[in-house]
mmCIF file of C-alpha atoms in Angstrom:
data_model
loop_
_atom_site.group_PDB
_atom_site.id
_atom_site.type_symbol
_atom_site.label_atom_id
_atom_site.label_comp_id
_atom_site.label_asym_id
_atom_site.label_seq_id
_atom_site.Cartn_x
_atom_site.Cartn_y
_atom_site.Cartn_z
ATOM 1 C CA MET A 1 10.466 -0.056 7.382
ATOM 2 C CA ASN A 2 10.297 -3.680 6.301
ATOM 3 C CA LYS A 3 12.429 -4.749 9.209
ATOM 4 C CA ARG A 4 13.909 -8.166 8.509
ATOM 5 C CA ILE A 5 13.425 -10.721 11.256
ATOM 6 C CA SER A 6 16.229 -13.151 11.880
ATOM 7 C CA GLY A 7 15.845 -16.851 11.090
ATOM 8 C CA THR A 8 15.784 -17.694 14.788
ATOM 9 C CA ILE A 9 12.910 -15.328 15.478
ATOM 10 C CA LEU A 10 11.023 -16.536 12.422
ATOM 11 C CA LEU A 11 11.399 -20.156 13.503
ATOM 12 C CA SER A 12 10.249 -19.382 17.053
ATOM 13 C CA ALA A 13 7.327 -17.357 15.752
ATOM 14 C CA PHE A 14 6.331 -20.160 13.378
ATOM 15 C CA ILE A 15 6.295 -22.670 16.219
ATOM 16 C CA ALA A 16 4.255 -20.300 18.373
ATOM 17 C CA VAL A 17 1.700 -19.858 15.607
ATOM 18 C CA LEU A 18 1.362 -23.595 15.138
ATOM 19 C CA LEU A 19 0.836 -24.162 18.830
ATOM 20 C CA CYS A 20 -1.333 -21.277 19.914
ATOM 21 C CA GLY A 21 -2.174 -18.799 17.147
ATOM 22 C CA CYS A 22 0.080 -16.033 18.398
ATOM 23 C CA ALA A 23 0.788 -13.558 15.595
ATOM 24 C CA VAL A 24 4.069 -11.763 15.066
ATOM 25 C CA GLN A 25 4.871 -8.240 13.935
ATOM 26 C CA LYS A 26 5.809 -8.509 10.274
ATOM 27 C CA ILE A 27 6.819 -5.171 8.769
ATOM 28 C CA LYS A 28 7.302 -1.465 9.387
ATOM 29 C CA ASN A 29 7.604 -1.403 13.158
ATOM 30 C CA PRO A 30 9.621 -3.129 15.881
ATOM 31 C CA VAL A 31 8.720 -6.734 16.672
ATOM 32 C CA SER A 32 6.143 -6.895 19.445
ATOM 33 C CA LEU A 33 5.060 -10.286 20.762
ATOM 34 C CA VAL A 34 2.176 -11.006 23.115
ATOM 35 C CA SER A 35 1.482 -14.031 25.252
ATOM 36 C CA PRO A 36 0.348 -17.098 23.255
ATOM 37 C CA SER A 37 -2.903 -17.366 25.206
ATOM 38 C CA ASP A 38 -3.974 -13.921 23.986
ATOM 39 C CA SER A 39 -4.141 -14.941 20.314
ATOM 40 C CA SER A 40 -3.245 -11.346 19.567
ATOM 41 C CA TYR A 41 -1.088 -9.318 17.220
ATOM 42 C CA SER A 42 0.657 -6.070 18.073
ATOM 43 C CA ASP A 43 1.849 -3.309 15.761
ATOM 44 C CA THR A 44 3.448 -0.292 17.390
ATOM 45 C CA HIS A 45 3.737 3.256 16.120
ATOM 46 C CA SER A 46 7.430 3.741 16.763
ATOM 47 C CA GLY A 47 8.979 2.233 13.661
ATOM 48 C CA ILE A 48 9.862 5.469 11.885
ATOM 49 C CA SER A 49 13.283 6.824 12.775
ATOM 50 C CA TYR A 50 12.291 10.431 12.001
ATOM 51 C CA ILE A 51 15.474 11.789 10.520
ATOM 52 C CA THR A 52 16.729 15.006 8.955
ATOM 53 C CA PRO A 53 18.424 15.232 5.524
ATOM 54 C CA ASP A 54 21.632 13.305 4.992
ATOM 55 C CA ILE A 55 23.736 16.374 4.231
ATOM 56 C CA SER A 56 27.169 16.929 5.741
ATOM 57 C CA GLN A 57 26.310 20.369 7.139
ATOM 58 C CA ILE A 58 23.172 19.156 8.863
ATOM 59 C CA ILE A 59 22.951 17.714 12.338
ATOM 60 C CA GLN A 60 21.518 14.164 12.497
ATOM 61 C CA PRO A 61 19.235 13.566 15.513
ATOM 62 C CA GLN A 62 18.680 10.152 17.071
ATOM 63 C CA SER A 63 15.674 7.907 16.471
ATOM 64 C CA ALA A 64 12.512 8.431 18.477
ATOM 65 C CA VAL A 65 10.677 5.882 20.600
ATOM 66 C CA SER A 66 6.984 6.029 21.450
ATOM 67 C CA SER A 67 5.210 4.627 24.464
ATOM 68 C CA SER A 68 1.836 2.914 24.625
ATOM 69 C CA ASP A 69 -1.259 2.904 26.724
ATOM 70 C CA ASP A 70 -4.403 0.789 26.907
ATOM 71 C CA SER A 71 -8.015 0.947 28.068
ATOM 72 C CA SER A 72 -11.157 -1.105 27.591
ATOM 73 C CA ASP A 73 -13.864 0.959 25.859
ATOM 74 C CA VAL A 74 -15.759 -0.875 23.135
ATOM 75 C CA ILE A 75 -17.547 0.606 20.165
ATOM 76 C CA SER A 76 -20.051 -1.307 18.053
ATOM 77 C CA TRP A 77 -20.612 -1.024 14.323
ATOM 78 C CA GLU A 78 -24.171 0.162 14.885
ATOM 79 C CA SER A 79 -22.894 3.364 16.501
ATOM 80 C CA ILE A 80 -20.767 4.387 13.502
ATOM 81 C CA PRO A 81 -22.229 7.248 11.440
ATOM 82 C CA GLN A 82 -22.972 6.263 7.856
ATOM 83 C CA SER A 83 -21.871 9.658 6.552
ATOM 84 C CA VAL A 84 -19.307 12.004 7.971
ATOM 85 C CA GLU A 85 -19.574 15.760 7.587
ATOM 86 C CA PRO A 86 -16.599 18.077 8.139
ATOM 87 C CA VAL A 87 -16.481 19.433 11.662
ATOM 88 C CA GLU A 88 -16.431 23.235 11.813
ATOM 89 C CA ASP A 89 -16.497 23.860 15.557
ATOM 90 C CA VAL A 90 -14.153 22.164 17.974
ATOM 91 C CA SER A 91 -14.690 24.634 20.795
ATOM 92 C CA SER A 92 -16.097 21.869 22.993
ATOM 93 C CA MET A 93 -12.753 20.043 23.069
ATOM 94 C CA GLN A 94 -10.925 19.651 26.356
ATOM 95 C CA SER A 95 -8.720 22.649 27.182
ATOM 96 C CA ALA A 96 -5.808 23.038 29.554
ATOM 97 C CA ASN A 97 -3.017 25.455 30.358
ATOM 98 C CA ILE A 98 0.143 24.921 28.364
ATOM 99 C CA SER A 99 2.880 23.730 30.685
ATOM 100 C CA GLU A 100 5.683 23.868 28.137
ATOM 101 C CA SER A 101 7.120 26.977 26.513
ATOM 102 C CA THR A 102 6.371 27.732 22.860
ATOM 103 C CA SER A 103 9.137 30.317 22.613
ATOM 104 C CA THR A 104 10.808 28.415 19.753
ATOM 105 C CA ALA A 105 8.475 30.101 17.267
ATOM 106 C CA GLU A 106 10.012 32.953 15.312
ATOM 107 C CA SER A 107 6.934 35.112 15.680
ATOM 108 C CA GLU A 108 3.566 34.848 17.372
ATOM 109 C CA PRO A 109 0.628 35.247 14.964
ATOM 110 C CA GLU A 110 -2.225 37.562 15.787
ATOM 111 C CA ILE A 111 -4.878 35.469 17.507
ATOM 112 C CA VAL A 112 -8.261 35.191 15.800
ATOM 113 C CA THR A 113 -11.034 32.648 16.288
ATOM 114 C CA GLU A 114 -12.772 32.152 12.967
ATOM 115 C CA PRO A 115 -14.416 28.796 12.131
ATOM 116 C CA ASP A 116 -12.770 26.205 9.898
ATOM 117 C CA PRO A 117 -13.195 26.845 6.173
ATOM 118 C CA VAL A 118 -16.390 25.327 4.817
ATOM 119 C CA ASN A 119 -14.415 23.322 2.258
ATOM 120 C CA SER A 120 -12.453 21.424 4.917
ATOM 121 C CA ILE A 121 -12.096 17.682 4.322
ATOM 122 C CA LEU A 122 -10.385 17.073 7.661
ATOM 123 C CA ASN A 123 -13.215 14.937 9.036
ATOM 124 C CA ASP A 124 -14.570 13.628 5.726
ATOM 125 C CA TYR A 125 -12.646 10.424 5.067
ATOM 126 C CA THR A 126 -14.556 9.789 1.823
ATOM 127 C CA LYS A 127 -12.434 12.529 0.234
ATOM 128 C CA LYS A 128 -9.088 11.204 1.450
ATOM 129 C CA TRP A 129 -6.507 9.407 -0.643
ATOM 130 C CA ALA A 130 -5.761 6.251 1.340
ATOM 131 C CA TYR A 131 -9.433 5.522 2.060
ATOM 132 C CA ASN A 132 -10.193 5.648 -1.651
ATOM 133 C CA HIS A 133 -7.285 3.374 -2.568
ATOM 134 C CA ILE A 134 -8.018 0.320 -0.452
ATOM 135 C CA SER A 135 -10.595 -2.386 -1.130
ATOM 136 C CA VAL A 136 -14.278 -1.999 -0.297
ATOM 137 C CA ASN A 137 -13.921 -4.578 2.470
ATOM 138 C CA GLN A 138 -10.950 -2.699 3.886
ATOM 139 C CA GLN A 139 -12.931 0.539 3.763
ATOM 140 C CA MET A 140 -15.409 -1.027 6.205
ATOM 141 C CA ILE A 141 -12.573 -1.596 8.679
ATOM 142 C CA TYR A 142 -11.380 1.981 8.122
ATOM 143 C CA GLN A 143 -14.853 3.343 8.905
ATOM 144 C CA ARG A 144 -14.897 1.493 12.196
ATOM 145 C CA LEU A 145 -11.439 2.700 13.157
ATOM 146 C CA PHE A 146 -12.527 6.248 12.335
ATOM 147 C CA ALA A 147 -15.547 5.921 14.619
ATOM 148 C CA CYS A 148 -13.469 4.339 17.386
ATOM 149 C CA ALA A 149 -10.851 7.072 17.267
ATOM 150 C CA GLY A 150 -13.560 9.728 17.181
ATOM 151 C CA SER A 151 -14.877 8.544 20.544
ATOM 152 C CA VAL A 152 -11.448 7.455 21.846
ATOM 153 C CA ALA A 153 -12.779 3.896 22.116
ATOM 154 C CA THR A 154 -10.134 1.236 22.553
ATOM 155 C CA GLU A 155 -11.810 -1.796 20.967
ATOM 156 C CA CYS A 156 -13.407 -1.997 17.522
ATOM 157 C CA ASP A 157 -15.537 -5.032 16.783
ATOM 158 C CA VAL A 158 -14.801 -6.533 13.363
ATOM 159 C CA SER A 159 -16.080 -10.049 14.090
ATOM 160 C CA ASP A 160 -18.765 -9.774 11.387
ATOM 161 C CA LEU A 161 -16.242 -9.049 8.628
ATOM 162 C CA LYS A 162 -14.340 -11.584 6.563
ATOM 163 C CA ILE A 163 -10.926 -9.987 6.792
ATOM 164 C CA THR A 164 -7.327 -11.054 7.192
ATOM 165 C CA ALA A 165 -4.473 -9.880 9.375
ATOM 166 C CA ASP A 166 -2.958 -8.214 6.311
ATOM 167 C CA ASP A 167 -6.209 -6.273 5.822
ATOM 168 C CA ILE A 168 -5.968 -4.919 9.364
ATOM 169 C CA TYR A 169 -2.356 -3.908 8.906
ATOM 170 C CA THR A 170 -3.024 -2.106 5.622
ATOM 171 C CA VAL A 171 -6.130 -0.355 6.910
ATOM 172 C CA PHE A 172 -4.712 0.844 10.205
ATOM 173 C CA TRP A 173 -1.817 2.637 8.568
ATOM 174 C CA ALA A 174 -4.008 3.936 5.744
ATOM 175 C CA PHE A 175 -6.278 5.379 8.437
ATOM 176 C CA ASP A 176 -3.349 6.818 10.389
ATOM 177 C CA TYR A 177 -1.678 8.402 7.343
ATOM 178 C CA ASP A 178 -5.003 9.940 6.231
ATOM 179 C CA ASN A 179 -6.101 11.508 9.518
ATOM 180 C CA PRO A 180 -3.935 14.015 11.423
ATOM 181 C CA GLN A 181 -6.780 15.181 13.673
ATOM 182 C CA PHE A 182 -6.565 12.223 16.077
ATOM 183 C CA LEU A 183 -3.804 13.567 18.291
ATOM 184 C CA GLU A 184 -4.217 10.698 20.773
ATOM 185 C CA LEU A 185 -2.831 8.134 18.351
ATOM 186 C CA GLY A 186 0.784 7.168 18.721
ATOM 187 C CA SER A 187 1.177 3.548 19.795
ATOM 188 C CA GLY A 188 -0.272 1.537 16.939
ATOM 189 C CA PHE A 189 -2.687 -1.346 17.417
ATOM 190 C CA THR A 190 -3.231 -4.928 18.456
ATOM 191 C CA TYR A 191 -5.934 -7.340 17.435
ATOM 192 C CA ASN A 192 -7.282 -10.630 18.676
ATOM 193 C CA TYR A 193 -8.537 -13.497 16.582
ATOM 194 C CA THR A 194 -9.741 -17.055 16.643
ATOM 195 C CA PRO A 195 -7.128 -19.376 15.076
ATOM 196 C CA SER A 196 -8.290 -21.577 12.223
ATOM 197 C CA GLU A 197 -6.686 -24.121 9.913
ATOM 198 C CA THR A 198 -8.138 -22.264 6.921
ATOM 199 C CA GLN A 199 -8.415 -18.542 7.765
ATOM 200 C CA ASP A 200 -8.139 -17.004 11.232
ATOM 201 C CA LYS A 201 -11.274 -15.141 12.302
ATOM 202 C CA MET A 202 -10.523 -11.544 13.242
ATOM 203 C CA ASN A 203 -12.520 -10.416 16.296
ATOM 204 C CA LYS A 204 -11.446 -7.018 17.601
ATOM 205 C CA ILE A 205 -8.927 -4.311 16.773
ATOM 206 C CA MET A 206 -7.550 -2.530 19.825
ATOM 207 C CA ILE A 207 -6.178 0.973 19.276
ATOM 208 C CA ASN A 208 -3.248 1.588 21.581
ATOM 209 C CA TYR A 209 -3.598 5.290 22.278
ATOM 210 C CA GLY A 210 -0.270 6.823 23.123
ATOM 211 C CA ARG A 211 -1.668 9.903 24.852
ATOM 212 C CA ASP A 212 -4.347 10.880 27.342
ATOM 213 C CA PRO A 213 -6.797 13.202 25.500
ATOM 214 C CA ASN A 214 -7.279 15.158 28.730
ATOM 215 C CA GLN A 215 -3.611 16.118 28.593
ATOM 216 C CA ILE A 216 -3.781 17.508 25.053
ATOM 217 C CA PHE A 217 -4.234 21.272 24.792
ATOM 218 C CA TRP A 218 -7.169 21.155 22.386
ATOM 219 C CA SER A 219 -8.403 24.730 22.836
ATOM 220 C CA ASP A 220 -4.935 26.246 22.476
ATOM 221 C CA PHE A 221 -4.317 24.061 19.443
ATOM 222 C CA ASP A 222 -7.567 25.185 17.821
ATOM 223 C CA VAL A 223 -6.952 28.879 18.409
ATOM 224 C CA ILE A 224 -3.498 28.764 16.807
ATOM 225 C CA VAL A 225 -4.743 26.577 13.949
ATOM 226 C CA GLN A 226 -7.569 29.000 13.159
ATOM 227 C CA THR A 227 -5.138 31.902 13.095
ATOM 228 C CA ILE A 228 -2.833 30.124 10.674
ATOM 229 C CA LEU A 229 -5.731 29.027 8.469
ATOM 230 C CA THR A 230 -7.125 32.557 8.353
ATOM 231 C CA ASN A 231 -3.754 33.914 7.232
ATOM 232 C CA ALA A 232 -3.240 31.066 4.751
ATOM 233 C CA ASN A 233 -6.675 31.475 3.216
ATOM 234 C CA ALA A 234 -5.980 35.172 2.754
ATOM 235 C CA GLN A 235 -3.325 34.293 0.178
ATOM 236 C CA LEU A 236 -4.214 34.954 -3.445
ATOM 237 C CA SER A 237 -3.723 31.449 -4.886
ATOM 238 C CA ASP A 238 -3.800 27.825 -3.807
ATOM 239 C CA TYR A 239 -0.063 27.657 -4.405
ATOM 240 C CA GLU A 240 0.490 30.587 -2.028
ATOM 241 C CA LYS A 241 -1.773 28.958 0.578
ATOM 242 C CA LEU A 242 0.312 25.789 0.627
ATOM 243 C CA LYS A 243 3.520 27.813 0.567
ATOM 244 C CA TYR A 244 2.271 29.804 3.588
ATOM 245 C CA ILE A 245 1.728 26.724 5.758
ATOM 246 C CA HIS A 246 5.020 25.217 4.540
ATOM 247 C CA ASP A 247 6.852 28.402 5.544
ATOM 248 C CA TRP A 248 5.017 28.734 8.850
ATOM 249 C CA LEU A 249 5.976 25.216 9.864
ATOM 250 C CA VAL A 250 9.611 25.715 8.890
ATOM 251 C CA ASN A 251 9.865 29.097 10.633
ATOM 252 C CA ASN A 252 8.090 28.012 13.806
ATOM 253 C CA THR A 253 9.310 24.448 14.323
ATOM 254 C CA VAL A 254 12.590 22.974 15.474
ATOM 255 C CA TYR A 255 13.395 19.336 14.708
ATOM 256 C CA THR A 256 13.540 17.768 18.172
ATOM 257 C CA ASN A 257 13.879 14.256 19.532
ATOM 258 C CA THR A 258 13.119 13.964 23.247
ATOM 259 C CA ASP A 259 10.772 10.932 23.050
ATOM 260 C CA ALA A 260 7.767 13.201 23.685
ATOM 261 C CA LEU A 261 4.748 11.760 21.854
ATOM 262 C CA TYR A 262 3.557 15.172 20.660
ATOM 263 C CA GLU A 263 6.662 15.384 18.473
ATOM 264 C CA SER A 264 4.998 12.851 16.151
ATOM 265 C CA GLU A 265 1.615 14.584 16.005
ATOM 266 C CA ALA A 266 0.212 17.814 14.558
ATOM 267 C CA ASP A 267 0.326 19.665 17.869
ATOM 268 C CA GLY A 268 4.098 19.226 18.078
ATOM 269 C CA PRO A 269 4.765 22.092 15.650
ATOM 270 C CA VAL A 270 1.587 24.018 16.492
ATOM 271 C CA ILE A 271 1.724 24.050 20.310
ATOM 272 C CA TYR A 272 5.316 23.240 21.199
ATOM 273 C CA GLY A 273 7.288 24.329 18.131
ATOM 274 C CA LYS A 274 8.987 20.917 18.182
ATOM 275 C CA ALA A 275 8.563 17.902 15.923
ATOM 276 C CA LEU A 276 9.980 14.803 14.330
ATOM 277 C CA CYS A 277 9.351 14.165 10.641
ATOM 278 C CA GLU A 278 5.939 12.655 11.390
ATOM 279 C CA GLY A 279 4.964 15.718 13.411
ATOM 280 C CA TYR A 280 5.907 18.017 10.529
ATOM 281 C CA SER A 281 3.956 15.786 8.133
ATOM 282 C CA LYS A 282 0.867 15.484 10.317
ATOM 283 C CA ALA A 283 0.747 19.262 10.866
ATOM 284 C CA PHE A 284 1.124 20.029 7.152
ATOM 285 C CA MET A 285 -1.634 17.536 6.374
ATOM 286 C CA TYR A 286 -3.863 19.017 9.095
ATOM 287 C CA PHE A 287 -3.605 22.513 7.601
ATOM 288 C CA ALA A 288 -3.894 21.337 4.000
ATOM 289 C CA GLN A 289 -6.972 19.189 4.607
ATOM 290 C CA SER A 290 -8.544 21.974 6.668
ATOM 291 C CA MET A 291 -8.313 24.200 3.581
ATOM 292 C CA GLY A 292 -9.828 21.526 1.356
ATOM 293 C CA PHE A 293 -6.642 20.147 -0.217
ATOM 294 C CA GLU A 294 -6.268 16.402 -0.618
ATOM 295 C CA CYS A 295 -3.153 15.498 1.330
ATOM 296 C CA VAL A 296 -1.701 12.279 2.710
ATOM 297 C CA CYS A 297 1.351 11.195 4.696
ATOM 298 C CA ILE A 298 3.905 9.099 2.835
ATOM 299 C CA ALA A 299 6.106 6.632 4.697
ATOM 300 C CA GLY A 300 9.398 5.519 3.251
ATOM 301 C CA SER A 301 13.108 5.777 3.717
ATOM 302 C CA VAL A 302 16.160 7.843 2.912
ATOM 303 C CA LYS A 303 19.847 7.014 3.087
ATOM 304 C CA SER A 304 19.963 7.586 6.847
ATOM 305 C CA GLY A 305 16.883 5.519 7.700
ATOM 306 C CA ASP A 306 13.080 5.578 7.787
ATOM 307 C CA HIS A 307 11.285 8.837 7.053
ATOM 308 C CA MET A 308 7.884 10.472 6.497
ATOM 309 C CA TRP A 309 6.716 13.337 4.295
ATOM 310 C CA ASN A 310 3.561 14.408 2.415
ATOM 311 C CA MET A 311 1.899 14.338 -0.956
ATOM 312 C CA VAL A 312 -0.618 17.067 -1.719
ATOM 313 C CA LYS A 313 -2.940 17.704 -4.653
ATOM 314 C CA LEU A 314 -2.739 21.167 -6.230
ATOM 315 C CA ASP A 315 -4.589 22.231 -9.380
ATOM 316 C CA GLY A 316 -5.507 18.615 -10.118
ATOM 317 C CA GLN A 317 -1.948 17.281 -9.809
ATOM 318 C CA TRP A 318 -0.185 15.475 -6.948
ATOM 319 C CA TYR A 319 3.184 16.654 -5.607
ATOM 320 C CA HIS A 320 5.642 15.655 -2.899
ATOM 321 C CA VAL A 321 6.289 18.006 0.026
ATOM 322 C CA ASP A 322 8.935 17.255 2.645
ATOM 323 C CA VAL A 323 8.714 20.071 5.185
ATOM 324 C CA THR A 324 11.233 18.387 7.481
ATOM 325 C CA TRP A 325 13.954 18.424 4.849
ATOM 326 C CA ASP A 326 13.131 22.030 3.951
ATOM 327 C CA ASP A 327 13.911 22.899 7.590
ATOM 328 C CA PRO A 328 17.521 21.795 8.059
ATOM 329 C CA VAL A 329 19.515 22.524 11.200
ATOM 330 C CA MET A 330 22.985 23.615 10.164
ATOM 331 C CA SER A 331 26.157 22.592 11.958
ATOM 332 C CA ASP A 332 26.315 26.000 13.660
ATOM 333 C CA GLY A 333 22.810 25.493 15.035
ATOM 334 C CA SER A 334 21.111 27.968 12.717
ATOM 335 C CA GLN A 335 17.789 27.299 10.976
ATOM 336 C CA SER A 336 17.203 27.540 7.241
ATOM 337 C CA LEU A 337 14.099 27.904 5.063
ATOM 338 C CA ARG A 338 14.314 26.362 1.622
ATOM 339 C CA TYR A 339 12.105 24.866 -1.110
ATOM 340 C CA ASP A 340 14.229 21.948 -2.297
ATOM 341 C CA TYR A 341 11.423 19.511 -1.378
ATOM 342 C CA PHE A 342 8.330 21.633 -1.986
ATOM 343 C CA LEU A 343 5.875 20.438 -4.663
ATOM 344 C CA LYS A 344 8.273 18.004 -6.305
ATOM 345 C CA SER A 345 7.792 15.150 -8.780
ATOM 346 C CA ASP A 346 8.317 11.444 -8.221
ATOM 347 C CA SER A 347 11.591 11.528 -10.142
ATOM 348 C CA GLU A 348 12.963 14.396 -8.052
ATOM 349 C CA ILE A 349 11.921 12.979 -4.687
ATOM 350 C CA MET A 350 13.242 9.534 -5.647
ATOM 351 C CA ARG A 351 16.773 10.907 -5.873
ATOM 352 C CA ASP A 352 17.046 10.512 -2.111
ATOM 353 C CA HIS A 353 13.652 9.153 -0.928
ATOM 354 C CA SER A 354 12.054 5.716 -1.333
ATOM 355 C CA ILE A 355 8.316 5.182 -0.842
ATOM 356 C CA ASP A 356 7.090 2.302 1.314
ATOM 357 C CA THR A 357 3.456 2.836 2.251
ATOM 358 C CA PRO A 358 0.986 0.013 3.006
ATOM 359 C CA PHE A 359 -1.265 1.431 0.264
ATOM 360 C CA VAL A 360 -0.571 2.701 -3.242
ATOM 361 C CA ALA A 361 0.806 6.241 -3.236
ATOM 362 C CA PRO A 362 -0.346 8.975 -5.643
ATOM 363 C CA SER A 363 1.621 9.611 -8.827
ATOM 364 C CA ALA A 364 3.494 12.896 -9.220
ATOM 365 C CA PRO A 365 4.695 13.006 -12.848
ATOM 366 C CA SER A 366 6.100 16.544 -12.701
ATOM 367 C CA SER A 367 7.182 19.239 -10.284
ATOM 368 C CA TYR A 368 5.167 22.414 -9.818
ATOM 369 C CA ILE A 369 6.467 25.280 -11.934
ATOM 370 C CA THR A 370 6.086 28.900 -10.865
ATOM 371 C CA TYR A 371 6.665 31.857 -13.137
#
């Protein structure tokens, strides 16, 4: 994150802005320029290197690269619901036959099809961390992005809002790190604006969907998710519920880097048994929010590069959870389940992690203690 742009690029970008209002990628993701006549800004979703722990016995995979796509649907503010209720039935989602083996899982759970728990906050952004820790004006942008993503619309009209480019950047990643249910995301965003000597007028935000929703195995995903949630909710305490999904992800997922976009989304572990650090994090957040836990993705870095993990609220206290680093691949190729990064404090996680989110992260003053 916070990629530094060379002086030559900065000078060229500055000249371009003066002449034509072309905006330049500033932080987190690779530089992505668009033609000056577009008056647009691009921020891609491929800036996280998705790495495993920097331990001598652990294999270090290469960085992942995402692709992008584009379409032209437009959604207006008038069509955005003013209140969002948790969705309990996703049976109407597009289904398809799985074309890739899921044999990497240690064991196949018994299949059941019970509805989502009634306390799910998965589709209620008003109960999510990042939404509640941005400005009121930024929350309006967030609401529109939520509605756009819900209908897989490409363009979100923000022309009536007095917002800045920095607002858009902060809000898009707050929205992305809050919401694991939008499996189509994966290529970031662009926006267009009208240049001004005082403050540029933001017009539209374009979500660059990385995946075709018709090629996502929604029904299969839902069936497996419901099975896991049923088993997790059968645990006797909230701690055991979170431990169950942590263990399931570790035991059924292999850290993989093949440039497949699902590796960075919740269905990577659930459908394919493969994920990068963002896939682990999105899946953990999906399960946690589905059970009513507040949970958010945390972007940052470790010694080897950029990384992502989670923070989750348990018994009124926030904790760090890094499922990826609790699932190391040893030099002999074997898998390992551990709890070195499960429900940890700020001080413990900061020994080898650094936080760099576009919004303020929760505070975790202590680690969770079990007796």
